Amino acid sequence: DIVMTQSPLSLAVSPGEPASISCRSSQGLLHSNGDTWLDWYVQKPGQPPQVLIYLGSNRASGVPDRFSGSESGTDFTLKISRVEADDVGVYYCMQGLQTPYTFGQGTKLEI
Amino acid sequence: EVQLVESGGGQVQPGGSLRLSCAASGSTFRRYWMHWVRQVPGKGLVWVSRMNLDGSVTDYADSVKGRFTISRDNAKNTLYLQMNSLRAEDTALYFCIRDLSGKDDYWGQGTLVTVSS
């Protein structure tokens, strides 16, 4: 199974400040079709997870451009350029390259 | 607007069975792979199973293989998860997801399964 390792596991950021969450996969997530099968989700309190970034760097519909995803080999980063109060929640990375799909441990973002 | 509504959760004794359902709104259900993911309250996310568009391909996490069966009825826009030989460690909130890891990724609200005597 592909192991996904996130850091940090918790993060406290002031409104307007940037935030960065890292995720490392135990093997490459590049598909033969050129897509990188790494996604970022946020789970806000009391809600199901919702996708922020899919295929490494594509923002999902309705996601503000404050959120961006990048990759370097097996290292992936979610960046929030300016944190807002509504960004509170737990952020997960997930690999969808092969089954079983696997998630990182989650990073709790507090404001 | 997309809606995925899970049902069928509840409390069951170890060794018992439950069938979860996920009703999808709209006419696009048959165009997507469908998945189940579970989450112990307060803990992380664990992928459980997936099924392709016509039901000919299924995959399972090792922890549920041989005990859980995923299925779908495209005429009824409904996804199912038959869970047999339930164990305490299957206790979790079960989410139904459309197009996991795709651009049309969408999660239902979940249904809670509690396995306890």
GROMACS .gro file of C-alpha atoms in nm:
model
  228
    1ASP     CA    1   0.000   0.000   0.000
    2ILE     CA    2   0.113   0.357  -0.065
    3VAL     CA    3   0.176   0.539   0.262
    4MET     CA    4   0.089   0.909   0.280
    5THR     CA    5   0.266   1.113   0.548
    6GLN     CA    6   0.149   1.464   0.631
    7SER     CA    7   0.319   1.739   0.827
    8PRO     CA    8   0.257   1.922   1.043
    9LEU     CA    9  -0.033   1.747   1.216
   10SER     CA   10  -0.157   2.076   1.357
   11LEU     CA   11  -0.111   2.433   1.251
   12ALA     CA   12  -0.218   2.762   1.405
   13VAL     CA   13  -0.224   3.059   1.170
   14SER     CA   14  -0.340   3.419   1.207
   15PRO     CA   15  -0.599   3.553   0.960
   16GLY     CA   16  -0.433   3.697   0.652
   17GLU     CA   17  -0.118   3.494   0.701
   18PRO     CA   18  -0.006   3.214   0.465
   19ALA     CA   19  -0.019   2.844   0.554
   20SER     CA   20   0.151   2.542   0.407
   21ILE     CA   21   0.084   2.170   0.454
   22SER     CA   22   0.315   1.897   0.329
   23CYS     CA   23   0.238   1.545   0.219
   24ARG     CA   24   0.487   1.278   0.118
   25SER     CA   25   0.399   0.957  -0.061
   26SER     CA   26   0.596   0.634  -0.022
   27GLN     CA   27   0.606   0.598  -0.401
   28GLY     CA   28   0.549   0.813  -0.706
   29LEU     CA   29   0.193   0.908  -0.795
   30LEU     CA   30   0.249   0.980  -1.163
   31HIS     CA   31   0.020   0.781  -1.389
   32SER     CA   32   0.128   0.672  -1.736
   33ASN     CA   33  -0.124   0.920  -1.877
   34GLY     CA   34   0.072   1.208  -1.723
   35ASP     CA   35  -0.167   1.282  -1.437
   36THR     CA   36  -0.050   1.292  -1.079
   37TRP     CA   37  -0.308   1.120  -0.863
   38LEU     CA   38  -0.285   1.331  -0.551
   39ASP     CA   39  -0.578   1.522  -0.406
   40TRP     CA   40  -0.633   1.758  -0.117
   41TYR     CA   41  -0.948   1.764   0.095
   42VAL     CA   42  -1.072   1.975   0.382
   43GLN     CA   43  -1.315   1.850   0.642
   44LYS     CA   44  -1.479   2.136   0.823
   45PRO     CA   45  -1.637   2.067   1.164
   46GLY     CA   46  -1.949   1.853   1.134
   47GLN     CA   47  -1.923   1.818   0.757
   48PRO     CA   48  -1.801   1.552   0.515
   49PRO     CA   49  -1.470   1.613   0.339
   50GLN     CA   50  -1.478   1.826   0.027
   51VAL     CA   51  -1.220   1.833  -0.247
   52LEU     CA   52  -0.995   2.137  -0.279
   53ILE     CA   53  -0.731   2.021  -0.527
   54TYR     CA   54  -0.745   1.720  -0.759
   55LEU     CA   55  -0.473   1.564  -0.975
   56GLY     CA   56  -0.199   1.746  -0.789
   57SER     CA   57  -0.266   2.107  -0.880
   58ASN     CA   58  -0.618   2.153  -1.018
   59ARG     CA   59  -0.852   2.360  -0.805
   60ALA     CA   60  -1.197   2.207  -0.773
   61SER     CA   61  -1.501   2.403  -0.879
   62GLY     CA   62  -1.574   2.692  -0.643
   63VAL     CA   63  -1.243   2.672  -0.458
   64PRO     CA   64  -1.085   3.017  -0.411
   65ASP     CA   65  -0.754   3.085  -0.581
   66ARG     CA   66  -0.602   3.135  -0.234
   67PHE     CA   67  -0.557   2.756  -0.242
   68SER     CA   68  -0.289   2.598  -0.456
   69GLY     CA   69  -0.127   2.259  -0.488
   70SER     CA   70   0.223   2.176  -0.604
   71GLU     CA   71   0.447   1.874  -0.630
   72SER     CA   72   0.811   1.779  -0.641
   73GLY     CA   73   0.861   1.410  -0.694
   74THR     CA   74   0.693   1.238  -0.401
   75ASP     CA   75   0.655   1.559  -0.202
   76PHE     CA   76   0.332   1.754  -0.230
   77THR     CA   77   0.232   2.088  -0.083
   78LEU     CA   78  -0.098   2.262  -0.022
   79LYS     CA   79  -0.061   2.636   0.018
   80ILE     CA   80  -0.315   2.886   0.141
   81SER     CA   81  -0.194   3.232   0.048
   82ARG     CA   82  -0.406   3.421   0.301
   83VAL     CA   83  -0.588   3.222   0.567
   84GLU     CA   84  -0.943   3.315   0.654
   85ALA     CA   85  -1.151   3.219   0.958
   86ASP     CA   86  -1.364   2.986   0.744
   87ASP     CA   87  -1.056   2.776   0.655
   88VAL     CA   88  -1.065   2.605   0.997
   89GLY     CA   89  -1.078   2.228   0.961
   90VAL     CA   90  -0.874   1.916   0.901
   91TYR     CA   91  -0.685   1.892   0.573
   92TYR     CA   92  -0.610   1.555   0.416
   93CYS     CA   93  -0.404   1.447   0.120
   94MET     CA   94  -0.507   1.132  -0.063
   95GLN     CA   95  -0.353   0.920  -0.336
   96GLY     CA   96  -0.586   0.781  -0.601
   97LEU     CA   97  -0.324   0.610  -0.817
   98GLN     CA   98  -0.391   0.260  -0.697
   99THR     CA   99  -0.617   0.074  -0.460
  100PRO     CA  100  -0.635   0.086  -0.172
  101TYR     CA  101  -0.663   0.462  -0.198
  102THR     CA  102  -0.483   0.601   0.106
  103PHE     CA  103  -0.510   0.922   0.305
  104GLY     CA  104  -0.263   1.118   0.510
  105GLN     CA  105  -0.321   1.143   0.884
  106GLY     CA  106  -0.477   1.488   0.852
  107THR     CA  107  -0.356   1.835   0.949
  108LYS     CA  108  -0.573   2.037   1.184
  109LEU     CA  109  -0.574   2.405   1.093
  110GLU     CA  110  -0.668   2.648   1.367
  111ILE     CA  111  -0.703   3.020   1.339
  112GLU     CA  112  -2.755   2.011  -0.773
  113VAL     CA  113  -2.590   1.685  -0.672
  114GLN     CA  114  -2.713   1.504  -0.367
  115LEU     CA  115  -2.589   1.179  -0.220
  116VAL     CA  116  -2.795   1.051   0.072
  117GLU     CA  117  -2.671   0.753   0.269
  118SER     CA  118  -2.900   0.539   0.481
  119GLY     CA  119  -2.909   0.200   0.648
  120GLY     CA  120  -2.669   0.263   0.932
  121GLY     CA  121  -2.745   0.170   1.289
  122GLN     CA  122  -2.638  -0.048   1.576
  123VAL     CA  123  -2.571  -0.416   1.516
  124GLN     CA  124  -2.415  -0.696   1.720
  125PRO     CA  125  -2.077  -0.841   1.626
  126GLY     CA  126  -2.122  -1.099   1.354
  127GLY     CA  127  -2.433  -0.926   1.226
  128SER     CA  128  -2.512  -0.769   0.890
  129LEU     CA  129  -2.621  -0.434   0.755
  130ARG     CA  130  -2.688  -0.300   0.408
  131LEU     CA  131  -2.604   0.062   0.343
  132SER     CA  132  -2.766   0.255   0.060
  133CYS     CA  133  -2.663   0.574  -0.114
  134ALA     CA  134  -2.930   0.746  -0.321
  135ALA     CA  135  -2.803   0.989  -0.583
  136SER     CA  136  -3.006   1.269  -0.732
  137GLY     CA  137  -2.994   1.359  -1.098
  138SER     CA  138  -2.937   1.151  -1.408
  139THR     CA  139  -2.558   1.135  -1.405
  140PHE     CA  140  -2.512   0.857  -1.150
  141ARG     CA  141  -2.432   0.597  -1.412
  142ARG     CA  142  -2.145   0.807  -1.549
  143TYR     CA  143  -1.927   0.783  -1.241
  144TRP     CA  144  -1.721   0.538  -1.041
  145MET     CA  145  -1.861   0.524  -0.690
  146HIS     CA  146  -1.676   0.469  -0.363
  147TRP     CA  147  -1.727   0.408   0.007
  148VAL     CA  148  -1.493   0.565   0.264
  149ARG     CA  149  -1.528   0.532   0.641
  150GLN     CA  150  -1.421   0.739   0.935
  151VAL     CA  151  -1.418   0.655   1.302
  152PRO     CA  152  -1.555   0.971   1.468
  153GLY     CA  153  -1.266   1.201   1.549
  154LYS     CA  154  -1.020   0.994   1.348
  155GLY     CA  155  -0.890   0.979   0.992
  156LEU     CA  156  -1.035   0.863   0.661
  157VAL     CA  157  -1.011   0.505   0.534
  158TRP     CA  158  -1.103   0.397   0.183
  159VAL     CA  159  -1.330   0.089   0.180
  160SER     CA  160  -1.444  -0.001  -0.170
  161ARG     CA  161  -1.517   0.117  -0.523
  162MET     CA  162  -1.722   0.014  -0.824
  163ASN     CA  163  -1.702   0.116  -1.188
  164LEU     CA  164  -1.980   0.255  -1.406
  165ASP     CA  165  -2.157  -0.068  -1.496
  166GLY     CA  166  -2.066  -0.273  -1.190
  167SER     CA  167  -1.821  -0.501  -1.368
  168VAL     CA  168  -1.519  -0.387  -1.163
  169THR     CA  169  -1.498  -0.382  -0.784
  170ASP     CA  170  -1.213  -0.330  -0.540
  171TYR     CA  171  -1.195  -0.361  -0.163
  172ALA     CA  172  -0.968  -0.274   0.125
  173ASP     CA  173  -0.806  -0.586   0.267
  174SER     CA  174  -0.980  -0.524   0.601
  175VAL     CA  175  -1.325  -0.578   0.446
  176LYS     CA  176  -1.251  -0.817   0.160
  177GLY     CA  177  -1.472  -1.124   0.175
  178ARG     CA  178  -1.713  -0.959   0.420
  179PHE     CA  179  -1.837  -0.650   0.236
  180THR     CA  180  -1.993  -0.636  -0.111
  181ILE     CA  181  -2.041  -0.319  -0.313
  182SER     CA  182  -2.311  -0.302  -0.577
  183ARG     CA  183  -2.515  -0.048  -0.770
  184ASP     CA  184  -2.847  -0.014  -0.945
  185ASN     CA  185  -2.814   0.249  -1.216
  186ALA     CA  186  -3.187   0.240  -1.288
  187LYS     CA  187  -3.251   0.345  -0.929
  188ASN     CA  188  -2.945   0.577  -0.901
  189THR     CA  189  -2.841   0.388  -0.590
  190LEU     CA  190  -2.516   0.248  -0.453
  191TYR     CA  191  -2.510  -0.024  -0.191
  192LEU     CA  192  -2.269  -0.173   0.058
  193GLN     CA  193  -2.365  -0.511   0.201
  194MET     CA  194  -2.171  -0.563   0.522
  195ASN     CA  195  -2.158  -0.911   0.674
  196SER     CA  196  -1.968  -1.061   0.968
  197LEU     CA  197  -1.939  -0.717   1.123
  198ARG     CA  198  -1.672  -0.650   1.382
  199ALA     CA  199  -1.627  -0.383   1.646
  200GLU     CA  200  -1.355  -0.227   1.431
  201ASP     CA  201  -1.608  -0.167   1.152
  202THR     CA  202  -1.773   0.096   1.372
  203ALA     CA  203  -1.751   0.421   1.176
  204LEU     CA  204  -1.929   0.686   0.975
  205TYR     CA  205  -1.961   0.553   0.619
  206PHE     CA  206  -1.947   0.804   0.333
  207CYS     CA  207  -2.062   0.746  -0.022
  208ILE     CA  208  -1.854   0.935  -0.279
  209ARG     CA  209  -1.899   1.006  -0.645
  210ASP     CA  210  -1.589   1.028  -0.864
  211LEU     CA  211  -1.336   1.014  -0.578
  212SER     CA  212  -1.009   1.173  -0.693
  213GLY     CA  213  -1.180   1.327  -0.996
  214LYS     CA  214  -1.297   1.673  -1.089
  215ASP     CA  215  -1.658   1.587  -0.999
  216ASP     CA  216  -1.563   1.446  -0.657
  217TYR     CA  217  -1.861   1.475  -0.420
  218TRP     CA  218  -1.933   1.324  -0.076
  219GLY     CA  219  -2.256   1.240   0.099
  220GLN     CA  220  -2.314   1.327   0.466
  221GLY     CA  221  -2.251   0.975   0.584
  222THR     CA  222  -2.437   0.710   0.783
  223LEU     CA  223  -2.316   0.583   1.120
  224VAL     CA  224  -2.257   0.213   1.180
  225THR     CA  225  -2.204   0.094   1.536
  226VAL     CA  226  -2.103  -0.267   1.600
  227SER     CA  227  -2.150  -0.346   1.966
  228SER     CA  228  -2.310  -0.604   2.189
   0.00000   0.00000   0.00000
